[in-house]
Tab-separated table of C-alpha atoms and ligand atoms in Angstrom:
chain	number	residue	atom	x	y	z
F	1	UNK	CA	89.821	75.159	135.513
F	2	UNK	CA	88.024	78.372	136.722
F	3	UNK	CA	90.065	81.244	137.895
F	4	UNK	CA	88.012	84.301	135.894
F	5	UNK	CA	85.195	86.219	139.220
F	6	UNK	CA	82.458	87.005	137.445
F	7	UNK	CA	80.968	90.027	138.678
F	8	UNK	CA	77.556	89.291	140.056
F	9	UNK	CA	75.900	92.304	138.820
F	10	UNK	CA	77.367	92.839	135.434
F	11	UNK	CA	75.694	92.021	131.665
F	12	UNK	CA	77.480	90.859	128.583
F	13	UNK	CA	77.988	92.918	125.645
F	14	UNK	CA	75.905	91.465	122.208
F	15	UNK	CA	76.438	91.489	119.008
F	16	UNK	CA	74.197	92.150	116.360
F	17	UNK	CA	73.847	90.388	113.284
F	18	UNK	CA	74.976	93.608	111.432
F	19	UNK	CA	77.925	93.262	113.901
F	20	UNK	CA	76.739	96.929	115.727
F	21	UNK	CA	76.819	96.103	119.498
F	22	UNK	CA	73.633	95.788	121.925
F	23	UNK	CA	74.967	97.541	124.632
F	24	UNK	CA	74.012	96.810	128.628
F	25	UNK	CA	74.065	99.939	131.310
F	26	UNK	CA	75.822	98.034	133.336
F	27	UNK	CA	78.567	95.739	130.718
F	28	UNK	CA	81.097	93.812	131.759
F	29	UNK	CA	84.204	94.177	130.516
F	30	UNK	CA	87.681	92.238	130.625
F	31	UNK	CA	90.809	92.882	131.084
F	32	UNK	CA	94.240	91.789	131.072
F	33	UNK	CA	96.251	93.627	133.623
F	34	UNK	CA	99.226	93.530	131.470
F	35	UNK	CA	103.147	92.906	132.231
F	36	UNK	CA	105.856	95.239	133.284
F	37	UNK	CA	104.499	98.454	133.213
F	38	UNK	CA	100.715	96.789	133.124
F	39	UNK	CA	100.607	96.998	137.229
F	40	UNK	CA	101.638	100.679	136.525
F	41	UNK	CA	99.135	101.786	134.246
F	42	UNK	CA	95.874	99.208	134.447
F	43	UNK	CA	94.449	100.491	137.488
F	44	UNK	CA	94.728	104.025	136.930
F	45	UNK	CA	93.296	103.404	133.552
F	46	UNK	CA	90.679	102.005	135.353
F	47	UNK	CA	90.263	104.789	137.869
F	48	UNK	CA	90.203	107.400	135.205
F	49	UNK	CA	87.336	105.283	133.140
F	50	UNK	CA	85.048	104.711	136.630
F	51	UNK	CA	85.191	108.836	137.013
F	52	UNK	CA	84.369	109.276	133.778
F	53	UNK	CA	81.310	107.106	133.290
F	54	UNK	CA	80.795	108.926	136.801
F	55	UNK	CA	80.305	111.750	136.135
F	56	UNK	CA	79.210	111.150	132.172
F	57	UNK	CA	75.490	109.419	133.606
F	58	UNK	CA	76.433	108.898	137.535
F	59	UNK	CA	74.560	105.876	138.657
F	60	UNK	CA	73.203	104.488	136.003
F	61	UNK	CA	76.473	103.753	133.897
F	62	UNK	CA	78.916	101.369	135.153
F	63	UNK	CA	81.332	98.916	134.485
F	64	UNK	CA	81.782	95.503	136.382
F	65	UNK	CA	86.023	95.059	135.262
F	66	UNK	CA	86.892	91.544	135.397
F	67	UNK	CA	90.091	90.728	135.314
F	68	UNK	CA	91.201	87.401	132.646
F	69	UNK	CA	95.255	86.521	132.463
F	70	UNK	CA	97.368	86.093	130.009
F	71	UNK	CA	101.311	87.006	130.157
F	72	UNK	CA	103.428	86.225	133.842
F	73	UNK	CA	100.191	86.996	135.831
F	74	UNK	CA	98.475	83.242	134.485
F	75	UNK	CA	101.159	81.588	134.927
F	76	UNK	CA	100.769	82.689	138.814
F	77	UNK	CA	97.329	81.768	139.479
F	78	UNK	CA	97.036	78.726	136.543
F	79	UNK	CA	100.544	77.066	136.588
F	80	UNK	CA	104.275	77.758	134.500
F	81	UNK	CA	103.961	77.089	131.893
F	82	UNK	CA	100.139	78.340	131.392
F	83	UNK	CA	100.652	81.409	129.615
F	84	UNK	CA	97.775	82.165	127.783
F	85	UNK	CA	94.408	80.406	129.300
F	86	UNK	CA	91.780	78.830	127.168
F	87	UNK	CA	88.799	80.682	128.978
F	88	UNK	CA	91.354	83.769	129.063
F	89	UNK	CA	90.355	83.093	124.746
F	90	UNK	CA	87.021	81.687	125.612
F	91	UNK	CA	86.144	85.025	127.707
F	92	UNK	CA	87.467	87.955	125.286
F	93	UNK	CA	85.208	85.987	122.668
F	94	UNK	CA	81.797	85.913	124.428
F	95	UNK	CA	82.438	88.995	125.568
F	96	UNK	CA	82.769	91.110	122.778
F	97	UNK	CA	84.526	94.333	124.425
F	98	UNK	CA	87.440	94.455	126.334
F	99	UNK	CA	91.625	95.821	126.966
F	100	UNK	CA	94.826	94.854	127.834
F	101	UNK	CA	97.723	96.335	128.973
F	102	UNK	CA	101.520	95.189	126.941
F	103	UNK	CA	102.336	91.253	127.315
F	104	UNK	CA	106.266	90.371	126.958
F	105	UNK	CA	107.915	87.976	124.435
F	106	UNK	CA	111.543	87.148	124.999
F	107	UNK	CA	113.565	88.650	121.750
F	108	UNK	CA	114.516	85.058	119.781
F	109	UNK	CA	114.188	82.228	121.515
F	110	UNK	CA	111.487	81.413	124.243
F	111	UNK	CA	107.374	81.914	123.998
F	112	UNK	CA	106.230	83.105	120.545
F	113	UNK	CA	103.940	86.744	120.883
F	114	UNK	CA	100.857	86.159	122.983
F	115	UNK	CA	99.711	90.221	121.836
F	116	UNK	CA	100.267	88.310	117.815
F	117	UNK	CA	98.840	85.064	119.743
F	118	UNK	CA	95.783	87.150	120.895
F	119	UNK	CA	95.246	88.606	117.157
F	120	UNK	CA	95.695	85.847	115.738
F	121	UNK	CA	93.213	82.774	117.220
F	122	UNK	CA	90.243	85.259	118.131
F	123	UNK	CA	90.885	86.221	114.360
F	124	UNK	CA	91.895	90.031	115.622
F	125	UNK	CA	92.199	91.647	111.481
F	126	UNK	CA	92.174	94.951	112.161
F	127	UNK	CA	95.094	96.692	114.209
F	128	UNK	CA	93.721	100.831	114.402
F	129	UNK	CA	95.791	103.160	115.608
F	130	UNK	CA	95.430	106.856	115.107
F	131	UNK	CA	98.062	109.387	116.034
F	132	UNK	CA	97.224	113.050	116.739
F	133	UNK	CA	98.705	115.221	118.679
F	134	UNK	CA	97.188	116.984	121.776
F	135	UNK	CA	98.296	120.354	122.416
F	136	UNK	CA	101.456	121.565	124.663
F	137	UNK	CA	102.535	117.954	124.279
F	138	UNK	CA	106.160	118.142	123.410
F	139	UNK	CA	107.359	116.728	120.091
F	140	UNK	CA	110.962	116.362	118.533
F	141	UNK	CA	109.528	118.096	115.255
F	142	UNK	CA	108.244	121.692	114.693
F	143	UNK	CA	104.776	121.399	113.285
F	144	UNK	CA	103.123	118.422	115.883
F	145	UNK	CA	99.870	119.584	115.365
F	146	UNK	CA	99.899	118.668	111.094
F	147	UNK	CA	100.174	114.546	112.339
F	148	UNK	CA	96.489	113.230	112.151
F	149	UNK	CA	96.499	109.844	110.370
F	150	UNK	CA	94.818	106.396	111.514
F	151	UNK	CA	96.568	103.512	110.722
F	152	UNK	CA	94.724	100.163	109.439
F	153	UNK	CA	97.506	98.146	110.183
F	154	UNK	CA	97.353	93.731	109.059
F	155	UNK	CA	97.056	92.322	111.847
F	156	UNK	CA	96.604	87.866	110.847
F	157	UNK	CA	99.224	87.614	108.519
F	158	UNK	CA	102.844	89.213	106.854
F	159	UNK	CA	105.880	87.812	107.723
F	160	UNK	CA	104.328	89.228	111.633
F	161	UNK	CA	102.530	86.065	112.312
F	162	UNK	CA	106.742	83.870	113.471
F	163	UNK	CA	106.576	81.092	110.272
F	164	UNK	CA	109.680	80.245	111.001
F	165	UNK	CA	112.201	78.634	111.814
F	166	UNK	CA	115.752	78.154	113.748
F	167	UNK	CA	119.115	77.519	111.624
F	168	UNK	CA	120.260	73.876	112.024
F	169	UNK	CA	116.474	73.016	113.392
F	170	UNK	CA	115.533	69.750	110.655
F	171	UNK	CA	112.474	72.444	110.002
F	172	UNK	CA	114.399	74.988	108.356
F	173	UNK	CA	116.940	72.120	106.872
F	174	UNK	CA	113.533	71.050	104.706
F	175	UNK	CA	112.340	74.296	103.954
F	176	UNK	CA	116.097	75.119	102.663
F	177	UNK	CA	116.144	71.861	100.666
F	178	UNK	CA	113.093	72.416	99.699
F	179	UNK	CA	113.617	76.224	97.906
F	180	UNK	CA	117.200	75.833	96.364
F	181	UNK	CA	115.850	71.904	95.114
F	182	UNK	CA	112.705	71.274	94.147
F	183	UNK	CA	112.090	75.385	93.630
F	184	UNK	CA	115.018	75.890	92.238
F	185	UNK	CA	116.129	78.816	94.352
F	186	UNK	CA	119.608	80.420	94.373
F	187	UNK	CA	119.088	83.450	95.326
F	188	UNK	CA	119.680	81.930	99.663
F	189	UNK	CA	123.098	83.848	100.130
F	190	UNK	CA	124.540	81.095	102.871
F	191	UNK	CA	122.407	77.589	102.524
F	192	UNK	CA	124.368	76.705	106.141
F	193	UNK	CA	122.987	77.779	109.856
F	194	UNK	CA	120.213	79.757	107.552
F	195	UNK	CA	117.343	80.373	109.527
F	196	UNK	CA	114.172	80.749	107.944
F	197	UNK	CA	110.947	82.690	107.819
F	198	UNK	CA	107.700	82.164	105.535
F	199	UNK	CA	105.515	85.653	104.521
F	200	UNK	CA	102.113	84.688	103.548
F	201	UNK	CA	99.956	87.853	102.210
F	202	UNK	CA	96.721	87.106	100.734
F	203	UNK	CA	94.405	88.362	98.796
F	204	UNK	CA	91.212	87.551	102.022
F	205	UNK	CA	93.818	88.965	104.715
F	206	UNK	CA	94.234	92.611	102.577
F	207	UNK	CA	90.950	93.512	101.020
F	208	UNK	CA	89.240	92.684	104.481
F	209	UNK	CA	91.413	95.146	105.749
F	210	UNK	CA	91.692	97.537	102.925
F	211	UNK	CA	87.432	97.664	103.510
F	212	UNK	CA	87.276	98.586	106.394
F	213	UNK	CA	90.021	101.087	106.065
F	214	UNK	CA	87.556	102.521	103.661
F	215	UNK	CA	84.800	102.297	105.606
F	216	UNK	CA	86.444	103.926	107.655
F	217	UNK	CA	87.481	107.208	105.767
F	218	UNK	CA	84.044	107.686	104.068
F	219	UNK	CA	83.115	106.880	108.027
F	220	UNK	CA	84.816	109.305	110.127
F	221	UNK	CA	85.119	112.277	106.885
F	222	UNK	CA	89.022	111.183	105.637
F	223	UNK	CA	91.037	112.980	102.762
F	224	UNK	CA	92.393	110.261	101.509
F	225	UNK	CA	94.041	106.746	102.053
F	226	UNK	CA	97.341	105.640	101.390
F	227	UNK	CA	98.561	101.848	100.816
F	228	UNK	CA	101.812	101.554	102.633
F	229	UNK	CA	103.589	98.915	101.372
F	230	UNK	CA	107.060	97.418	100.172
F	231	UNK	CA	105.655	96.344	96.447
F	232	UNK	CA	108.927	97.478	94.405
F	233	UNK	CA	111.197	94.524	95.535
F	234	UNK	CA	108.809	91.784	97.102
F	235	UNK	CA	106.338	92.158	94.943
F	236	UNK	CA	103.687	89.154	95.676
F	237	UNK	CA	103.208	89.954	98.779
F	238	UNK	CA	103.583	93.877	99.515
F	239	UNK	CA	103.495	94.770	95.377
F	240	UNK	CA	99.970	92.458	95.129
F	241	UNK	CA	98.469	94.051	99.541
F	242	UNK	CA	99.233	97.436	97.170
F	243	UNK	CA	97.600	96.110	94.010
F	244	UNK	CA	94.449	94.036	96.047
F	245	UNK	CA	94.142	97.397	97.769
F	246	UNK	CA	93.679	99.126	94.741
F	247	UNK	CA	91.071	96.943	93.142
F	248	UNK	CA	88.670	96.682	96.169
F	249	UNK	CA	88.695	100.578	95.974
F	250	UNK	CA	87.716	100.205	92.460
F	251	UNK	CA	85.344	97.354	92.855
F	252	UNK	CA	83.547	98.349	95.702
F	253	UNK	CA	83.188	101.696	96.502
F	254	UNK	CA	83.511	102.495	92.956
F	255	UNK	CA	86.790	104.872	92.362
F	256	UNK	CA	89.060	105.597	89.317
F	257	UNK	CA	92.245	106.204	88.169
F	258	UNK	CA	92.570	109.733	88.697
F	259	UNK	CA	94.820	111.392	85.918
F	260	UNK	CA	95.939	107.896	84.643
F	261	UNK	CA	96.799	106.059	87.453
F	262	UNK	CA	97.291	104.538	89.511
F	263	UNK	CA	95.578	107.444	92.433
F	264	UNK	CA	92.043	107.366	92.211
F	265	UNK	CA	89.377	108.422	93.253
F	266	UNK	CA	86.076	108.195	94.244
F	267	UNK	CA	82.884	109.506	96.222
F	268	UNK	CA	82.063	109.368	99.633
F	269	UNK	CA	78.620	108.766	99.655
F	270	UNK	CA	77.690	110.641	103.542
F	271	UNK	CA	79.081	113.594	101.972
F	272	UNK	CA	79.807	113.689	98.451
F	273	UNK	CA	83.640	114.488	98.860
F	274	UNK	CA	86.441	113.288	96.845
F	275	UNK	CA	88.163	110.408	98.380
F	276	UNK	CA	91.713	110.390	97.293
F	277	UNK	CA	93.315	106.597	97.154
F	278	UNK	CA	96.628	106.330	96.841
F	279	UNK	CA	100.389	103.963	97.958
F	280	UNK	CA	103.271	104.685	98.589
F	281	UNK	CA	106.685	102.983	99.152
F	282	UNK	CA	106.702	101.949	103.317
F	283	UNK	CA	110.288	103.394	103.528
F	284	UNK	CA	109.837	106.851	101.008
F	285	UNK	CA	106.932	106.853	103.925
F	286	UNK	CA	108.351	106.815	106.586
F	287	UNK	CA	110.178	110.681	105.523
F	288	UNK	CA	106.567	111.598	103.809
F	289	UNK	CA	105.180	111.414	107.349
F	290	UNK	CA	108.263	113.576	108.961
F	291	UNK	CA	108.357	115.981	106.208
F	292	UNK	CA	104.476	116.128	104.700
F	293	UNK	CA	102.385	114.943	107.675
F	294	UNK	CA	99.467	117.241	106.350
F	295	UNK	CA	99.582	115.534	103.057
F	296	UNK	CA	98.824	111.920	104.852
F	297	UNK	CA	95.137	111.146	105.733
F	298	UNK	CA	93.992	106.815	106.643
F	299	UNK	CA	96.667	104.479	106.605
F	300	UNK	CA	96.381	100.979	105.048
F	301	UNK	CA	99.415	98.639	105.668
F	302	UNK	CA	100.606	95.558	106.276
F	303	UNK	CA	101.875	93.879	109.390
F	304	UNK	CA	105.335	95.291	110.051
F	305	UNK	CA	105.260	98.180	108.823
F	306	UNK	CA	102.151	99.136	110.667
F	307	UNK	CA	104.294	98.044	113.881
F	308	UNK	CA	106.955	100.489	112.350
F	309	UNK	CA	104.750	102.789	111.551
F	310	UNK	CA	103.120	103.358	114.101
F	311	UNK	CA	105.976	103.995	116.794
F	312	UNK	CA	107.164	106.600	114.622
F	313	UNK	CA	104.064	108.304	114.609
F	314	UNK	CA	103.904	108.504	118.001
F	315	UNK	CA	107.942	109.408	118.354
F	316	UNK	CA	106.035	112.835	116.195
F	317	UNK	CA	103.613	113.695	119.299
F	318	UNK	CA	104.836	112.686	122.043
F	319	UNK	CA	105.692	108.904	121.885
F	320	UNK	CA	104.469	106.112	122.426
F	321	UNK	CA	103.373	106.939	126.254
F	322	UNK	CA	100.660	108.271	124.653
F	323	UNK	CA	99.799	105.781	121.845
F	324	UNK	CA	96.599	104.811	121.948
F	325	UNK	CA	94.776	101.287	119.893
F	326	UNK	CA	92.488	98.258	119.291
F	327	UNK	CA	92.733	95.082	117.837
F	328	UNK	CA	89.337	95.029	115.755
F	329	UNK	CA	87.413	91.746	114.000
F	330	UNK	CA	83.851	92.468	112.451
F	331	UNK	CA	82.536	91.415	115.924
F	332	UNK	CA	84.459	91.533	119.146
F	333	UNK	CA	86.629	94.670	120.022
F	334	UNK	CA	89.685	94.594	122.239
F	335	UNK	CA	91.961	97.525	122.785
F	336	UNK	CA	95.674	98.000	124.139
F	337	UNK	CA	98.328	100.564	124.172
F	338	UNK	CA	101.015	100.631	121.583
F	339	UNK	CA	103.268	100.399	124.303
F	340	UNK	CA	105.694	97.252	125.385
F	341	UNK	CA	105.990	95.746	128.907
F	342	UNK	CA	109.033	98.474	129.912
F	343	UNK	CA	110.472	95.936	132.415
F	344	UNK	CA	112.794	98.845	133.154
F	345	UNK	CA	110.519	101.156	134.975
F	346	UNK	CA	108.018	98.173	135.971
F	347	UNK	CA	106.312	98.684	139.628
F	348	UNK	CA	107.573	101.726	140.025
F	349	UNK	CA	104.123	104.189	139.296
F	350	UNK	CA	106.544	106.502	136.958
F	351	UNK	CA	105.203	105.370	133.175
F	352	UNK	CA	102.773	107.940	131.048
F	353	UNK	CA	99.434	105.780	130.499
F	354	UNK	CA	98.100	107.458	128.149
F	355	UNK	CA	98.579	105.108	126.168
F	356	UNK	CA	95.946	102.503	127.512
F	357	UNK	CA	93.924	105.472	128.590
F	358	UNK	CA	93.502	106.547	125.495
F	359	UNK	CA	92.827	103.133	123.722
F	360	UNK	CA	89.911	103.250	126.787
F	361	UNK	CA	88.565	106.155	124.986
F	362	UNK	CA	88.727	104.562	121.728
F	363	UNK	CA	86.455	101.682	123.635
F	364	UNK	CA	84.118	103.949	125.098
F	365	UNK	CA	83.113	105.072	121.864
F	366	UNK	CA	82.846	101.656	120.596
F	367	UNK	CA	80.307	100.994	122.657
F	368	UNK	CA	78.306	104.435	121.769
F	369	UNK	CA	79.078	106.538	124.950
F	370	UNK	CA	80.659	109.472	123.971
F	371	UNK	CA	80.108	111.321	126.530
F	372	UNK	CA	82.032	109.668	129.318
F	373	UNK	CA	84.849	109.140	126.123
F	374	UNK	CA	84.859	112.711	125.404
F	375	UNK	CA	85.308	114.274	129.142
F	376	UNK	CA	88.617	111.809	129.055
F	377	UNK	CA	89.808	114.276	126.564
F	378	UNK	CA	89.091	116.452	127.719
F	379	UNK	CA	90.870	115.412	130.973
F	380	UNK	CA	94.170	114.405	129.075
F	381	UNK	CA	93.912	118.432	127.556
F	382	UNK	CA	93.504	120.075	130.666
F	383	UNK	CA	96.248	117.937	132.467
F	384	UNK	CA	98.328	118.650	130.180
F	385	UNK	CA	97.418	122.557	129.796
F	386	UNK	CA	98.155	122.476	132.573
F	387	UNK	CA	102.115	120.996	132.207
F	388	UNK	CA	101.100	118.620	135.035
F	389	UNK	CA	102.904	115.683	133.168
F	390	UNK	CA	105.085	111.856	134.180
F	391	UNK	CA	108.565	111.972	133.245
F	392	UNK	CA	107.868	111.445	129.531
F	393	UNK	CA	106.833	114.438	128.539
F	394	UNK	CA	108.604	116.016	131.862
F	395	UNK	CA	111.662	115.991	131.176
F	396	UNK	CA	111.399	117.519	127.744
F	397	UNK	CA	109.105	120.629	128.583
F	398	UNK	CA	110.219	124.115	130.594
F	399	UNK	CA	108.453	124.542	133.649
F	400	UNK	CA	106.388	121.555	133.939
F	401	UNK	CA	105.162	120.032	136.540
F	402	UNK	CA	106.883	115.747	137.371
F	403	UNK	CA	103.359	113.672	138.770
F	404	UNK	CA	103.695	110.147	138.704
F	405	UNK	CA	101.635	107.002	136.943
F	406	UNK	CA	99.100	107.361	139.341
F	407	UNK	CA	99.074	110.961	140.332
F	408	UNK	CA	98.940	111.458	135.929
F	409	UNK	CA	95.474	109.988	136.583
F	410	UNK	CA	94.324	111.480	138.992
F	411	UNK	CA	95.292	114.880	137.797
F	412	UNK	CA	93.182	113.844	134.208
F	413	UNK	CA	90.302	113.190	136.832
F	414	UNK	CA	90.280	116.356	138.186
F	415	UNK	CA	90.688	118.044	135.250
F	416	UNK	CA	87.335	116.132	133.436
Z	1	NDP	N1	100.693	94.969	121.819
Z	1	NDP	C1	102.316	94.629	123.539
Z	1	NDP	O1	102.109	94.164	124.632
Z	1	NDP	C2	103.604	95.039	122.485
Z	1	NDP	C3	104.487	94.300	123.916
Z	1	NDP	N2	105.887	94.402	123.881
Z	1	NDP	C4	106.626	94.075	123.934
Z	1	NDP	O2	107.239	94.574	125.602
Z	1	NDP	C5	107.958	94.182	126.333
Z	1	NDP	C6	109.120	95.678	125.870
Z	1	NDP	O3	109.465	95.736	124.286
Z	1	NDP	P1	110.689	96.616	123.798
Z	1	NDP	O4	111.566	97.025	123.132
Z	1	NDP	O5	111.766	97.133	125.140
Z	1	NDP	O6	108.992	98.680	123.850
Z	1	NDP	P2	108.286	99.621	124.732
Z	1	NDP	O7	107.674	100.221	124.940
Z	1	NDP	O8	108.175	98.757	125.902
Z	1	NDP	O9	109.381	100.542	126.238
Z	1	NDP	C7	110.126	101.358	125.325
Z	1	NDP	C8	110.852	103.218	125.909
Z	1	NDP	O10	109.752	103.503	125.361
Z	1	NDP	C9	109.274	104.444	126.153
Z	1	NDP	N3	107.265	104.319	127.187
Z	1	NDP	C10	107.556	103.051	126.554
Z	1	NDP	N4	106.101	103.168	127.130
Z	1	NDP	C11	105.720	103.979	128.295
Z	1	NDP	C12	105.401	104.356	129.283
Z	1	NDP	N5	103.630	103.559	129.151
Z	1	NDP	N6	105.028	105.891	129.093
Z	1	NDP	C13	106.757	106.879	129.070
Z	1	NDP	N7	107.117	106.161	127.971
Z	1	NDP	C14	107.451	104.373	127.192
Z	1	NDP	C15	110.627	104.053	127.105
Z	1	NDP	O11	111.829	105.274	126.881
Z	1	NDP	P3	112.270	105.481	127.522
Z	1	NDP	O12	113.371	105.025	127.681
Z	1	NDP	O13	112.191	106.714	126.809
Z	1	NDP	O14	111.768	106.001	128.789
Z	1	NDP	C16	110.460	102.612	127.446
Z	1	NDP	O15	112.282	102.015	127.683
Z	1	NDP	C17	109.456	92.970	124.905
Z	1	NDP	O16	108.673	92.180	125.213
Z	1	NDP	C18	108.388	93.063	123.262
Z	1	NDP	O17	107.986	92.552	122.819
Z	1	NDP	C19	106.391	95.859	122.839
Z	1	NDP	C20	105.175	96.538	122.212
Z	1	NDP	C21	103.905	96.123	122.521
Z	2	AKG	O1	103.790	91.156	120.745
Z	2	AKG	C1	104.974	92.259	120.907
Z	2	AKG	O2	105.705	91.588	122.087
Z	2	AKG	C2	105.513	93.107	119.685
Z	2	AKG	C3	103.781	93.614	119.390
Z	2	AKG	C4	104.227	94.757	118.741
Z	2	AKG	O3	105.471	95.400	119.021
Z	2	AKG	C5	102.317	95.608	118.349
Z	2	AKG	O4	101.668	95.057	118.489
Z	2	AKG	O5	103.317	96.927	118.325
Z	3	MG	MG1	105.080	97.674	117.958
């Protein structure tokens, strides 16, 4: 069943063997509108991106947007049980670069996360979330400008992958019986009525993530990489993540122990400057980012830590309303907002579209369309400087003018 309408005038982005992209002047970009506030933010994102491209390149370049479906909209377009159609997965894979709005995951029962499913099924193993402050954005901290970090969150493993069984299910009972009877585990406090989850963390999954983070550190002339883990408690998962992370730095990037270790250092082959590789335990890291943010730069961490850390850091620079992100494999890139579907605001033309717009800005850079990406930054800078902002900023800014979601998009365009 084909519900996707392929634009007649566009062309596919293709990938070379070295994973570089061939981007035509009229690439077809699949987009998932998203549940909840997806209906508000996605059209605004498209309008802003189209305006930036037109301003940068005139009629020479244009994105041909192709709607593909997931989440609640897929259940309307296909049938009530189809949340993630095969043709959506195929389109995201074939067209190489895509963007999505947020998708709902019910708490407790119901469907498993479609966001996690997309990441797993397309093996988008890096979740890259840059966090920096835009001048003028209201923040709960004294010096938000000190926050300039890029999180590399492992996106395919960990307890977050959802290998778990419900309390009292035959599966949970079987796993608990195996652990207590065959493995001699005595540490499960209550073996009756007990849900159980598994936390897989592999050498391959860890190393490919840390490798990407280190390469980014080199390519972007950053000062340090911090491996964030809870390895004191979860020794063979989070602790192993730390050890494998250092091993990649040492064996593949030539890092050497600093003052006897465990921290390491190597020279950036492109600039000759030193890059420090260090680690921090996750709970302490959550206070470090508040108290000493200037000391942290690129971060490599596990899936769940990265989820917590990215929302916490976003709050320091104005909230998840403007925190962007990308899900990446070596060849496929799917850009997405950091926030969720914020159901209480759905359809009200109210929320901040900044997060998905800045995700699109990352997408344009990924495509090599730097001039259009720069215009989006200029537009956002200008709209914020003029104090013309959505409710989330307006409620914290003195003398600001409250704009709707779509009006904020127009303000970005007016300031390009
Ligand atoms: N990648 C994805 O698709 C994600 C999906 N989700 C899913 O989204 C659903 C809702 O999750 P929930 O925990 O409520 O988190 P949300 O991120 O949806 O919302 C939490 C709060 O964050 C603020 N917020 C979120 N988006 C914006 C925005 N664009 N502009 C301004 N403020 C914003 C609002 O704060 P305030 O109330 O202060 O105005 C909102 O109430 C769940 O089903 C969850 O699984 C969650 C995260 C990511
Ligand atoms: O999949 C979900 O519903 C939540 C995802 C999430 O919180 C995230 O990707 O940061
Ligand atoms: Mg999250």
